[in-house]
mmCIF file of C-alpha atoms in Angstrom:
data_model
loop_
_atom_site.group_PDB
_atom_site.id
_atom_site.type_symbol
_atom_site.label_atom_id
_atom_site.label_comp_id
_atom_site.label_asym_id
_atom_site.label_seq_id
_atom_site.Cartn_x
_atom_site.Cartn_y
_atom_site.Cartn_z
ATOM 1 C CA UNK A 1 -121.626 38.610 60.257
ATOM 2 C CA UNK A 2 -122.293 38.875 56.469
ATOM 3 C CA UNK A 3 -122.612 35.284 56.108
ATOM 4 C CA UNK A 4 -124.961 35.716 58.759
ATOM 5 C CA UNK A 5 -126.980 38.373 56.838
ATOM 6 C CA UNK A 6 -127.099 36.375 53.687
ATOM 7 C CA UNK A 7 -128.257 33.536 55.160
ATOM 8 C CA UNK A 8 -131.017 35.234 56.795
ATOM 9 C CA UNK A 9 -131.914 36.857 53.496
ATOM 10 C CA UNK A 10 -132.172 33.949 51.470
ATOM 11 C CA UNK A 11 -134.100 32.335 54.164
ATOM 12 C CA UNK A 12 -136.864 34.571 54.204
ATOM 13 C CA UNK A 13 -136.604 35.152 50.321
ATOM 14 C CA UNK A 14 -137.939 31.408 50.514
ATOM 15 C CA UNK A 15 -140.238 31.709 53.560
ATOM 16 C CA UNK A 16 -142.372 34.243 51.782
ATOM 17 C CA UNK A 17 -142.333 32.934 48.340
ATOM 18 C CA UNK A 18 -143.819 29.489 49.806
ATOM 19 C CA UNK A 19 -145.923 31.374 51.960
ATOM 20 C CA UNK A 20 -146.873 33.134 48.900
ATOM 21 C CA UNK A 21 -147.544 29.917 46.984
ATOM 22 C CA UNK A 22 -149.837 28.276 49.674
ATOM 23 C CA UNK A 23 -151.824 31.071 51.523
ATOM 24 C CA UNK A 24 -154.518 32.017 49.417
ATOM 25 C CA UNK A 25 -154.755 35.642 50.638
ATOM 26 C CA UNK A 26 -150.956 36.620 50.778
ATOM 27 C CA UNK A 27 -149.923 37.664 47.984
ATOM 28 C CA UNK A 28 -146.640 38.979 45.769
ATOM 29 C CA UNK A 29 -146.172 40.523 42.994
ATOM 30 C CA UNK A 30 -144.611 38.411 39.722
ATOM 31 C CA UNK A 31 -140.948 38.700 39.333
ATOM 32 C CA UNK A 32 -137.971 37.480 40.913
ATOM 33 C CA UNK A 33 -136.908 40.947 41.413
ATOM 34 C CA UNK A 34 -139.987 41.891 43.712
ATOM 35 C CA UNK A 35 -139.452 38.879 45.759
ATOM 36 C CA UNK A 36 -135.852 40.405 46.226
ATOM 37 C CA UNK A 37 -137.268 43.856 47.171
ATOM 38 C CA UNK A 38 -139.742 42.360 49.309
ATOM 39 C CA UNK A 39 -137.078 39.965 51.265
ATOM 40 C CA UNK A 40 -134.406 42.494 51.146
ATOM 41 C CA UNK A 41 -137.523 44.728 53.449
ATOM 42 C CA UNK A 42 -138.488 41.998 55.582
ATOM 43 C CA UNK A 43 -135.118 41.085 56.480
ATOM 44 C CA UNK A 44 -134.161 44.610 57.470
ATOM 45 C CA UNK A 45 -137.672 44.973 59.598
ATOM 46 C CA UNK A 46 -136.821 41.595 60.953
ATOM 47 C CA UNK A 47 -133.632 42.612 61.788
ATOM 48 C CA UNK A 48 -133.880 46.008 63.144
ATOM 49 C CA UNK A 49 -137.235 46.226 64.623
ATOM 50 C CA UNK A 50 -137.856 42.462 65.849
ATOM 51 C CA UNK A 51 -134.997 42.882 68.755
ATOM 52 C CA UNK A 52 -135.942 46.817 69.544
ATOM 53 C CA UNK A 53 -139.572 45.450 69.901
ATOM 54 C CA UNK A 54 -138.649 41.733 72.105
ATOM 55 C CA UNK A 55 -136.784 44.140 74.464
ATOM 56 C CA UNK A 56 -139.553 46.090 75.255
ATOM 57 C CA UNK A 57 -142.363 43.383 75.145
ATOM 58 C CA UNK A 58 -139.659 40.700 76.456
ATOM 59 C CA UNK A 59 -142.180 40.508 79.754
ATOM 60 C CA UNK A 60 -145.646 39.887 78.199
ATOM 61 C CA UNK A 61 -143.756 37.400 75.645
ATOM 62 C CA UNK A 62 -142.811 35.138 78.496
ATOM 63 C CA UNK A 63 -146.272 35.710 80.042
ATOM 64 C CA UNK A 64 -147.698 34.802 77.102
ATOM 65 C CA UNK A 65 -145.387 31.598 76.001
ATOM 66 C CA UNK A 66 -144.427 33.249 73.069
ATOM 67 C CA UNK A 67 -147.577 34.559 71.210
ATOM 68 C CA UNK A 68 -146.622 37.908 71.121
ATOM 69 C CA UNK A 69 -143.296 36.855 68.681
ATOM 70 C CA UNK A 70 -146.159 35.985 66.245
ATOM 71 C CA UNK A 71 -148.041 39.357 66.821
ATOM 72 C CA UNK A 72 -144.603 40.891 66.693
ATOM 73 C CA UNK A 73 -143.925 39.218 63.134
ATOM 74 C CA UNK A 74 -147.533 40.000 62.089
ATOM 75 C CA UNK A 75 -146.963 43.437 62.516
ATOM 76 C CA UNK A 76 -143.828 43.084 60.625
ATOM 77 C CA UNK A 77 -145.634 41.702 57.779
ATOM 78 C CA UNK A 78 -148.313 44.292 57.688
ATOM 79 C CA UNK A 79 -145.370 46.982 58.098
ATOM 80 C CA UNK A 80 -144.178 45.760 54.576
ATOM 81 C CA UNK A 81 -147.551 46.058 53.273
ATOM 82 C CA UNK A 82 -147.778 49.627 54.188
ATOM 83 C CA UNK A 83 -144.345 50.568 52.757
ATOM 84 C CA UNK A 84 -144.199 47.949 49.801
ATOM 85 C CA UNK A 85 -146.821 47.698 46.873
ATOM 86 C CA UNK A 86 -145.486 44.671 45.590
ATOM 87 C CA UNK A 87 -147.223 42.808 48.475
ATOM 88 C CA UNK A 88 -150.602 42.510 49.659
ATOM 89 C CA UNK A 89 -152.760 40.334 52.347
ATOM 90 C CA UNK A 90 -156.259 40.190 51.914
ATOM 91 C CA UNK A 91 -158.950 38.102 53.701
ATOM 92 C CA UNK A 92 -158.893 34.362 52.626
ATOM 93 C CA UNK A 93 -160.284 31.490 53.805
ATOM 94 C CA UNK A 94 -159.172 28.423 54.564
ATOM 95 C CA UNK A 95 -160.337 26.190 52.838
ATOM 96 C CA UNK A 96 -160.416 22.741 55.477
ATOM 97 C CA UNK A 97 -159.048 19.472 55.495
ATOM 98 C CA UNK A 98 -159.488 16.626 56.079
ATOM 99 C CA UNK A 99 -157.906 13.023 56.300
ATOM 100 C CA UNK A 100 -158.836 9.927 58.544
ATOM 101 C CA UNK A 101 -157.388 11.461 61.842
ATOM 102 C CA UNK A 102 -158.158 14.960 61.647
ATOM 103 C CA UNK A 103 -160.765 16.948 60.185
ATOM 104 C CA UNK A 104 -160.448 21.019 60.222
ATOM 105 C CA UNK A 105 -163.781 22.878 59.111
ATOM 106 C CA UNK A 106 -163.073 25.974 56.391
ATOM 107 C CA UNK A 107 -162.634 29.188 58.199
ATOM 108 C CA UNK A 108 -162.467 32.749 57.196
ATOM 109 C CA UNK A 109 -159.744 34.525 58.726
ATOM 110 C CA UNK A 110 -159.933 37.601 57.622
ATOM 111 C CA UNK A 111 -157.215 40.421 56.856
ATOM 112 C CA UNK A 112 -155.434 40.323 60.387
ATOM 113 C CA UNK A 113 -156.207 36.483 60.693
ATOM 114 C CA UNK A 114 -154.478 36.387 57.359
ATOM 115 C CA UNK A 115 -151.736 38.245 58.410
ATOM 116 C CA UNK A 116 -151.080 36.252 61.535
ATOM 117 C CA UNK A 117 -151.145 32.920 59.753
ATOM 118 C CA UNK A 118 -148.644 34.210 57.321
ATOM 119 C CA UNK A 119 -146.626 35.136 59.893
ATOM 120 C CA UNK A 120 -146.804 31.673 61.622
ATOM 121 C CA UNK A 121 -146.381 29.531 58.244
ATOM 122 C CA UNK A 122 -142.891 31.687 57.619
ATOM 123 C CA UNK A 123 -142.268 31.558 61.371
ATOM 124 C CA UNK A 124 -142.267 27.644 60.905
ATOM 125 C CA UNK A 125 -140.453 27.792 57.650
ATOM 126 C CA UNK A 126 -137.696 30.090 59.045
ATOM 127 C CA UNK A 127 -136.862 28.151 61.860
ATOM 128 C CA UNK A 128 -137.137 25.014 60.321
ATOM 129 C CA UNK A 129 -134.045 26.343 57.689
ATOM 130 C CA UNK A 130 -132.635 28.363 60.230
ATOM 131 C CA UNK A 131 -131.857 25.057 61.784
ATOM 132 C CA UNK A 132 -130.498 23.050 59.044
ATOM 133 C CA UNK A 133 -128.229 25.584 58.142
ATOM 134 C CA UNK A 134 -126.800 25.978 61.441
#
């Protein structure tokens, strides 16, 4: 169980520093001990509030092939802004990109946009660690 813990705490420690690093309009403050804070948080919301809230919405999540995990983590996310001033999402826009197969126009997404992409990107990251360290 505390391996368990730590784990998950060091996992999102990383998910929202590189979130942090790559999303223009999500943003920390300086200092490895605000990063701590800020994890320490988001771990706790994600592991208190996360189940409490699939239970509940457990119907409209399979309805909706999962979306509302990603509202659910959004929501998380903005919780933390609320209670910690060490981070703060603003609107950003994203920039575009483009390569020889795909091309993606620049897009402003705004503060809840902003929000739900940050979710997403640490969504990814977490489950991508999540399952290497399994």
């Amino acid at each position: 169980m505390v391996k368990h813990l730590i784990r998950s705490y060091l996992i999102n420690i990383f998910a929202l520093w590189v979130a942090a690093q790559y999303i223009g309009g999500f943003h920390l403050a300086e200092g490895v001990k605000s990063l701590l804070i800020i994890g320490l948080g988001f771990t706790a919301l994600h592991l208190v509030l996360k189940p409490i809230l699939k239970l509940f919405l457990g119907p409209i999540n399979f309805l909706t092939l999962g979306l509302i995990d990603l509202v659910i983590d959004g929501g998380i996310l903005y919780l933390l802004t609320l209670y910690f001033p060490q981070i703060s999402i603003v609107s950003w826009t994203f920039p575009g990109f483009e390569s020889t197969y795909l091309t993606l126009q620049s897009y402003d997404l705004g503060i809840i946009g902003t929000t739900v992409f940050s979710a997403l990107v640490i969504n990814v990251i977490r489950s991508i660690l999540a399952s290497i360290s399994a």
